[in-house]
Structure formats: structure tokens, C-alpha cells
PDB file of C-alpha atoms in Angstrom:
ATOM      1  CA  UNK A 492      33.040 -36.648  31.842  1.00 36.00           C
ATOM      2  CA  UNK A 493      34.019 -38.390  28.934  1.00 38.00           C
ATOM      3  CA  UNK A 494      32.050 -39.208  26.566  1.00 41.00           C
ATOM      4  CA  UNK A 495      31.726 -42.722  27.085  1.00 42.00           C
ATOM      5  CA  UNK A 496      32.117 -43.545  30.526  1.00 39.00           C
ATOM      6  CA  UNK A 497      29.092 -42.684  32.600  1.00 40.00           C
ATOM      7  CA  UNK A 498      28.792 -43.368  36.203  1.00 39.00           C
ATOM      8  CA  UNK A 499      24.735 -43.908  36.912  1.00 40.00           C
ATOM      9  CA  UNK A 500      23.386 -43.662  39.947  1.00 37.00           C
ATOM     10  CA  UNK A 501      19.555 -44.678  40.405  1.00 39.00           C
ATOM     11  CA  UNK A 502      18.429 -43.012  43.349  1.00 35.00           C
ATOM     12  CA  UNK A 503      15.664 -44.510  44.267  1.00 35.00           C
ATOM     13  CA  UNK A 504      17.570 -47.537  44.938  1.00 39.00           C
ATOM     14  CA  UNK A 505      20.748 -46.405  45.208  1.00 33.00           C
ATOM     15  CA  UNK A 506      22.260 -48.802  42.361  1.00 47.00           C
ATOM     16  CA  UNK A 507      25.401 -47.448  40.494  1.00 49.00           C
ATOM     17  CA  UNK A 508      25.092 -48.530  36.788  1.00 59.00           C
ATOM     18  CA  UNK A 509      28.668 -48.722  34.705  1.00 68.00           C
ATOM     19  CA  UNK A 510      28.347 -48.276  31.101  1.00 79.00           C
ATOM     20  CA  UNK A 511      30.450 -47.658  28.367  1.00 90.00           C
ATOM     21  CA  UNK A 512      29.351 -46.360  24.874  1.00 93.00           C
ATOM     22  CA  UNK A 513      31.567 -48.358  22.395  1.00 95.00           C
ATOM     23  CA  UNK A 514      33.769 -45.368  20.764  1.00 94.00           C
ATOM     24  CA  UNK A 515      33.197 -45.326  17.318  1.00 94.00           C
ATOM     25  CA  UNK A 516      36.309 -46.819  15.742  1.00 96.00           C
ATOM     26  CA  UNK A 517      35.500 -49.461  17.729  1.00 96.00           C
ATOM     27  CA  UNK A 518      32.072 -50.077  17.087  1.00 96.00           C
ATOM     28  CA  UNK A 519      32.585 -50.122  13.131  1.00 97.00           C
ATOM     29  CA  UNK A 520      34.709 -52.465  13.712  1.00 97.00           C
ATOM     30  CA  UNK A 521      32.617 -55.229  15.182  1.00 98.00           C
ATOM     31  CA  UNK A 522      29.775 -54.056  13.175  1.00 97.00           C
ATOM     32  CA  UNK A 523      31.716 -55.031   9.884  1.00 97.00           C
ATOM     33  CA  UNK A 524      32.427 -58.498  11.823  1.00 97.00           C
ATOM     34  CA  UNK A 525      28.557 -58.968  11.958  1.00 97.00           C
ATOM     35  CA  UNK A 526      27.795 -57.832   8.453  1.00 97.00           C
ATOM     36  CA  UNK A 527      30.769 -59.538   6.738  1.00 97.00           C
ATOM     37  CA  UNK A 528      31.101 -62.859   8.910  1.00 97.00           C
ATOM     38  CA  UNK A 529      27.504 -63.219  10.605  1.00 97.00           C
ATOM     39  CA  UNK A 530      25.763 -61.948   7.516  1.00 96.00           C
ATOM     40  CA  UNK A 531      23.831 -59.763   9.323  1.00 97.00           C
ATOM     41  CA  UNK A 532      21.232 -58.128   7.180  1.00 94.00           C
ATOM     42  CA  UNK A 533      18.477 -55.690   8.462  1.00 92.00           C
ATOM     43  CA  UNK A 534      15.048 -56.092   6.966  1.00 86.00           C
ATOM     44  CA  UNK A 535      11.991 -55.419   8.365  1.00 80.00           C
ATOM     45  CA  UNK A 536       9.723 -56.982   5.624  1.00 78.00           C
ATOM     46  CA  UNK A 537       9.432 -60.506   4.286  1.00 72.00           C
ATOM     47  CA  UNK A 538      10.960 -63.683   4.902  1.00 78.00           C
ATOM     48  CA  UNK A 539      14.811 -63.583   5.034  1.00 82.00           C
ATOM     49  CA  UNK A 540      17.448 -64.867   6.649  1.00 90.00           C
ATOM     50  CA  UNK A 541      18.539 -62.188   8.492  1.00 95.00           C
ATOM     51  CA  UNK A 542      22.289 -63.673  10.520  1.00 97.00           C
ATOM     52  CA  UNK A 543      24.441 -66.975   9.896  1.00 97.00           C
ATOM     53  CA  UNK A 544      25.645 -67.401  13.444  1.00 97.00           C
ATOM     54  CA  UNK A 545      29.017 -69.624  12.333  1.00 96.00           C
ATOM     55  CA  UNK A 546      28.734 -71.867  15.725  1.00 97.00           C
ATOM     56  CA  UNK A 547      26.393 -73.483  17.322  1.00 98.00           C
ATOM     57  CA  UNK A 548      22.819 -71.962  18.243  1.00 98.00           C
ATOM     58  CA  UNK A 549      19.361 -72.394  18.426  1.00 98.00           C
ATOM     59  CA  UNK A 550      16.193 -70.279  17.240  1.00 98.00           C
ATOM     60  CA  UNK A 551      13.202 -69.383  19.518  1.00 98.00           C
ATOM     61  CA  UNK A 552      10.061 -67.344  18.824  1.00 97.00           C
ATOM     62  CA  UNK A 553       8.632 -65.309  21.600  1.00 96.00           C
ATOM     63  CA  UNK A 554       5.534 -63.132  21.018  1.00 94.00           C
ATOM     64  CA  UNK A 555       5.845 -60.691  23.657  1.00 94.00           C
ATOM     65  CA  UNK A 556       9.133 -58.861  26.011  1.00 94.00           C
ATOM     66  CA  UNK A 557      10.496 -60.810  28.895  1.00 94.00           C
ATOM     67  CA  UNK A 558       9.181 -59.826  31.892  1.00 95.00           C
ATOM     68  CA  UNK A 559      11.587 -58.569  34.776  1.00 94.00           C
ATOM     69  CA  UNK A 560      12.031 -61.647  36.108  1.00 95.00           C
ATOM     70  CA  UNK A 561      12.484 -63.254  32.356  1.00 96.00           C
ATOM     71  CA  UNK A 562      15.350 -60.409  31.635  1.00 95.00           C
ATOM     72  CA  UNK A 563      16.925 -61.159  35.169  1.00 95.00           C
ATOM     73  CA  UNK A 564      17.592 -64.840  34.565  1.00 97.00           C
ATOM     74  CA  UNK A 565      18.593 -64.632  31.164  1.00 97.00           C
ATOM     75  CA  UNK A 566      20.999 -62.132  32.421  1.00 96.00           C
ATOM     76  CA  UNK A 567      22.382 -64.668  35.384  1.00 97.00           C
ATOM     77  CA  UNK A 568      22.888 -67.106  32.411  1.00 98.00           C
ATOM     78  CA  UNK A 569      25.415 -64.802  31.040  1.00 97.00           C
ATOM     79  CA  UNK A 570      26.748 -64.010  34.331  1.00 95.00           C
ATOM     80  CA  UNK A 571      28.029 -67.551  34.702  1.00 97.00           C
ATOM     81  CA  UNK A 572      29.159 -67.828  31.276  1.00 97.00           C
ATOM     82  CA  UNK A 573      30.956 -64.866  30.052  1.00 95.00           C
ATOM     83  CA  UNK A 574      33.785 -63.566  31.761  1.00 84.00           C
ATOM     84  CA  UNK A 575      33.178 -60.202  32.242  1.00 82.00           C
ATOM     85  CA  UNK A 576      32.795 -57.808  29.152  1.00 91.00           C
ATOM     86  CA  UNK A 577      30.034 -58.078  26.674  1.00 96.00           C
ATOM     87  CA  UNK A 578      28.686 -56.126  23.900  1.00 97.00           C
ATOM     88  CA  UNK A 579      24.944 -54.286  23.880  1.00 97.00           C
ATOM     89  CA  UNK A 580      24.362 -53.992  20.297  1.00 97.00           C
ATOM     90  CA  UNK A 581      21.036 -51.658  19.430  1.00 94.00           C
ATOM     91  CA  UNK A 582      21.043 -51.181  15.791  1.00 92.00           C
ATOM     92  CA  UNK A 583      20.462 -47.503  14.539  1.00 89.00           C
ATOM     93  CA  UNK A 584      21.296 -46.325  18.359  1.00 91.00           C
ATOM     94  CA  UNK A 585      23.808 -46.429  20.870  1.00 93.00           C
ATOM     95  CA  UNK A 586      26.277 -49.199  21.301  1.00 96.00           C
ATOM     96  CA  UNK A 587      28.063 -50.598  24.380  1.00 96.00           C
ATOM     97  CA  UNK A 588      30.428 -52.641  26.454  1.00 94.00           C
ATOM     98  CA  UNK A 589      28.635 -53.858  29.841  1.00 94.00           C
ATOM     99  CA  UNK A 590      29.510 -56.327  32.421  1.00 93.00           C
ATOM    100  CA  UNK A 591      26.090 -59.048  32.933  1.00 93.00           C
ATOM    101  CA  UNK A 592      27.813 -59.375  36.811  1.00 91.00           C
ATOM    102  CA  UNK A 593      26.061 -55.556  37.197  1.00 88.00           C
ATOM    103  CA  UNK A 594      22.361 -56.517  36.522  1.00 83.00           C
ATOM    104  CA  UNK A 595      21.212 -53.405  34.724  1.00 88.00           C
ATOM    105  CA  UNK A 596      17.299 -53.180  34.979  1.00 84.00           C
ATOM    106  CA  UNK A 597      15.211 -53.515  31.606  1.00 84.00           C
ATOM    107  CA  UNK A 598      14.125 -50.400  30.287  1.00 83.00           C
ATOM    108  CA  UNK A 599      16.977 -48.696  32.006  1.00 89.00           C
ATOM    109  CA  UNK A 600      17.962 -45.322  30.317  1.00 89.00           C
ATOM    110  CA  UNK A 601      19.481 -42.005  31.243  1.00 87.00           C
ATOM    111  CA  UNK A 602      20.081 -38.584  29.966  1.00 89.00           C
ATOM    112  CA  UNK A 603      23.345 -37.738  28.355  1.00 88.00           C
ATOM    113  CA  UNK A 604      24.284 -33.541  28.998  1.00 91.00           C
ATOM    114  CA  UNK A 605      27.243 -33.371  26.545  1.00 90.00           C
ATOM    115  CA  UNK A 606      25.037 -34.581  23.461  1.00 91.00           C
ATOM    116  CA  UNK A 607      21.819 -33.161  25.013  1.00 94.00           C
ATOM    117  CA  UNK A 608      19.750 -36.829  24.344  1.00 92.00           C
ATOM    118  CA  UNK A 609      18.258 -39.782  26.220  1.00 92.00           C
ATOM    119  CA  UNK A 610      20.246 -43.078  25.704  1.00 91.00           C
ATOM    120  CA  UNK A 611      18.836 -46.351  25.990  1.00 91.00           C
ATOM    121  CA  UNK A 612      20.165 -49.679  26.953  1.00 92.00           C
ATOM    122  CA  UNK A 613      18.688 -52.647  25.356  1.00 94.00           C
ATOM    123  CA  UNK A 614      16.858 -55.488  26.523  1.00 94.00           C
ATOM    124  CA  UNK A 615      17.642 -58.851  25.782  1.00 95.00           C
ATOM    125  CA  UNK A 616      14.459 -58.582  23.846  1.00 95.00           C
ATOM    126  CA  UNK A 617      14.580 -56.730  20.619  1.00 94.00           C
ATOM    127  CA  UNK A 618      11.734 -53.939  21.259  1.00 86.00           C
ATOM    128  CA  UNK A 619      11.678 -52.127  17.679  1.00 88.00           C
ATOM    129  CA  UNK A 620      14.643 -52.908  16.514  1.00 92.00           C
ATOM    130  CA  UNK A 621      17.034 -55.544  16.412  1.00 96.00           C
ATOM    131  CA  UNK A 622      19.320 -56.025  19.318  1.00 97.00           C
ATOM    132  CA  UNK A 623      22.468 -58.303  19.508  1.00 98.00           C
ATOM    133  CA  UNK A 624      24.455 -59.344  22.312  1.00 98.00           C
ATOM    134  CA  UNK A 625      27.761 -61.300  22.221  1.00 98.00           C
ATOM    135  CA  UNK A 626      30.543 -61.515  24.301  1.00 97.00           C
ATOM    136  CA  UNK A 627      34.264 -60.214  23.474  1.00 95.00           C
ATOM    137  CA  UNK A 628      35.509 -63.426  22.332  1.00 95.00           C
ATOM    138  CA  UNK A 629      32.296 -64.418  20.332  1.00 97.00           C
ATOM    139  CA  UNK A 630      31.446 -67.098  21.858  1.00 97.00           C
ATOM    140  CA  UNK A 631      28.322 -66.910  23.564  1.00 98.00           C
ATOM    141  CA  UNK A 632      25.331 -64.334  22.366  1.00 98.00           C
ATOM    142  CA  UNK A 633      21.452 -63.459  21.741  1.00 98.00           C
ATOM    143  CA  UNK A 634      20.585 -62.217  18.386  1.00 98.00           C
ATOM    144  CA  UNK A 635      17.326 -60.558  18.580  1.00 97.00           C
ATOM    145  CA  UNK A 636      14.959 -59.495  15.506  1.00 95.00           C
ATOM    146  CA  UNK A 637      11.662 -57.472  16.674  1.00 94.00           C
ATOM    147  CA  UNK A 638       9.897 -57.777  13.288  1.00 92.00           C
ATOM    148  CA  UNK A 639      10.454 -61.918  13.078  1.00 92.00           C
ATOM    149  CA  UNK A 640       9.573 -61.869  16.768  1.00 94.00           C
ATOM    150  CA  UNK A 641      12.894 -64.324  17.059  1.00 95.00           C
ATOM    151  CA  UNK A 642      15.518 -64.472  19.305  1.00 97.00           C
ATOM    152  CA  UNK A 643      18.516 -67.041  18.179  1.00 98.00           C
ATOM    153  CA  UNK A 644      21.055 -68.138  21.003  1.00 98.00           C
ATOM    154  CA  UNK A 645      24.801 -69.012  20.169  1.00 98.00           C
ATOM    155  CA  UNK A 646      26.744 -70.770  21.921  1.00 98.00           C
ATOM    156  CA  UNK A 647      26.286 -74.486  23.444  1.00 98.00           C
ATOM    157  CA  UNK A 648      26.145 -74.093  26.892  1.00 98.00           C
ATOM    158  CA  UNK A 649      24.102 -70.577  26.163  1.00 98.00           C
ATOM    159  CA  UNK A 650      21.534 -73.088  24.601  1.00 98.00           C
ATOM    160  CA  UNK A 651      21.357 -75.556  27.426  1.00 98.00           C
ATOM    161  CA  UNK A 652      20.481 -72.954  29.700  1.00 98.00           C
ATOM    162  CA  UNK A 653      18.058 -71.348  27.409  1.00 98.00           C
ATOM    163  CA  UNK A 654      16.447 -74.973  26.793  1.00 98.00           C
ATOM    164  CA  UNK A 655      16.558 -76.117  30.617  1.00 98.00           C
ATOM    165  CA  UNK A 656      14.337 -73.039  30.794  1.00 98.00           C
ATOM    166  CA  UNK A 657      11.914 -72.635  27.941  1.00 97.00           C
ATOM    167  CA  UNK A 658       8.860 -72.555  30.018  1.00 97.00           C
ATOM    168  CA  UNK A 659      10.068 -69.959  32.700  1.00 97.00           C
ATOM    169  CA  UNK A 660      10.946 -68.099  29.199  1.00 98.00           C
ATOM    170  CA  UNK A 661       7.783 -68.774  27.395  1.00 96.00           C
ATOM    171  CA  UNK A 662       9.538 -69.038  24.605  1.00 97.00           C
ATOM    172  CA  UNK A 663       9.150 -72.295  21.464  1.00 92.00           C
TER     173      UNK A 663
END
């Protein structure tokens, strides 16, 4: 197996999950993007600014996780939107390239032999720590910060989505 490719297989519903963990090169990479050109800047305490998103977006505030149903229609938003690769940012853990087009379940996580550890994929809501999702050509994304309890959407039609559904969301 290499080491980031994993097959998945779910077997109580017989689902086939494709991830890839973003190799490290890689991953510096477009975590330098975020910290040099979105200003990205973990805190946990006080009141900062913690991202400039440089195009269009919007800020909500949602007290508590999406629900299932919540993470499933966020996810068909992308699904229209973005091509086919994104990026699963979890800061402090595992990074990775997924498709939205293969729904992965919230909470979804599996057990990786060679380095003898659980991995995690994120959910679109940051649950203790922050998690950002963009797409490869930086155009659409959800910016996630558990401690501000804020999620801020980039890109226009990203918003429009996001605003057509702010009640099914519970979100403000």
C-alpha cells in the first residue's frame, strides 16, 4: 500500500471510500499559501482575525455540528461546484485530496497499519480544531474555526447556496 492511497471499504454498507493523504511536500506547500496569502493564523483565545479570504465570502456562526443531513447537502453544494479534487485541511492532523462526487460520511475514520494510528477525515464543521476546505484552483471553500464557532464561505456561487439555505443549515 502506499502510504497515501487507501482504498476503504465500509462493510456494513459496502461503500468504497478513496482518499488520499496530501504527501508532505505537497501539503507545506499549500499550507504556506494559507499562512502567507490567506493570513491564516491559529488562535484559540481572544478576538482575532483569524483568515483574509482574498475573494468573495461570507461569515456564519453555528453553535453546534451539522447534522448528517446538514453535512450531506453542504457536500452536494460542492459536488455541483467544484470539479472534482478538493482539499480536507485538519490543522495539527492529517491532510487530504478528496473528490465531494464520493460522499464520505461525517465522522468517517479508519485505521492506518503502516503508521500504526487512526486517521480522521474532517467534517465540514470544525470539531476541535480548525478545518479548511478549498478546491484546487481556490476558488470555492469553507474555512472553519471551532473556538469562534464560525464557519466563513468563499466563493460567490458557494455563498448563494449557503444563503438559499440558512435555515436547513441553522446557521446566522
Amino acid at each position: 500500500w502506499n502510504r497515501g492511497v487507501f482504498l476503504l471499504c465500509k462493510i456494513t454498507n459496502l461503500l468504497i471510500y478513496r482518499l488520499k493523504i496530501i504527501p508532505q511536500n505537497t501539503e507545506n506547500l499549500l499550507w504556506n499559501k494559507l499562512y502567507n496569502e490567506y493570513k491564516f493564523t491559529p488562535k484559540i483565545h481572544g478576538q482575532f482575525e483569524w483568515i483574509k479570504i482574498p475573494i468573495e465570502n461570507k461569515t456564519y456562526h453555528k453553535d453546534t455540528p451539522w447534522s448528517d443531513e446538514q453535512e450531506h447537502l453542504i457536500n452536494s453544494f460542492l459536488e455541483e461546484l467544484v470539479s472534482d479534487k478538493m482539499y480536507a485541511f485538519d490543522w495539527q492532523h492529517d491532510c487530504f485530496t478528496f473528490s465531494p462526487k464520493e460522499y464520505i460520511p461525517c465522522d468517517y475514520e479508519y485505521y492506518d497499519t503502516n503508521r500504526k494510528c487512526t486517521v480522521y477525515f474532517p467534517t465540514y464543521y470544525p470539531n476541535g480544531d480548525y478545518h479548511l476546505f478549498f478546491d484546487s484552483d481556490w476558488k470555492y471553500g469553507i474555512f472553519g474555526n471551532p473556538w469562534k464557532k464560525e464557519i466563513i464561505v468563499m466563493g460567490k456561487n458557494l455563498i448563494e447556496k449557503f444563503e438559499s439555505n440558512k435555515t436547513n443549515l441553522n446557521i446566522n
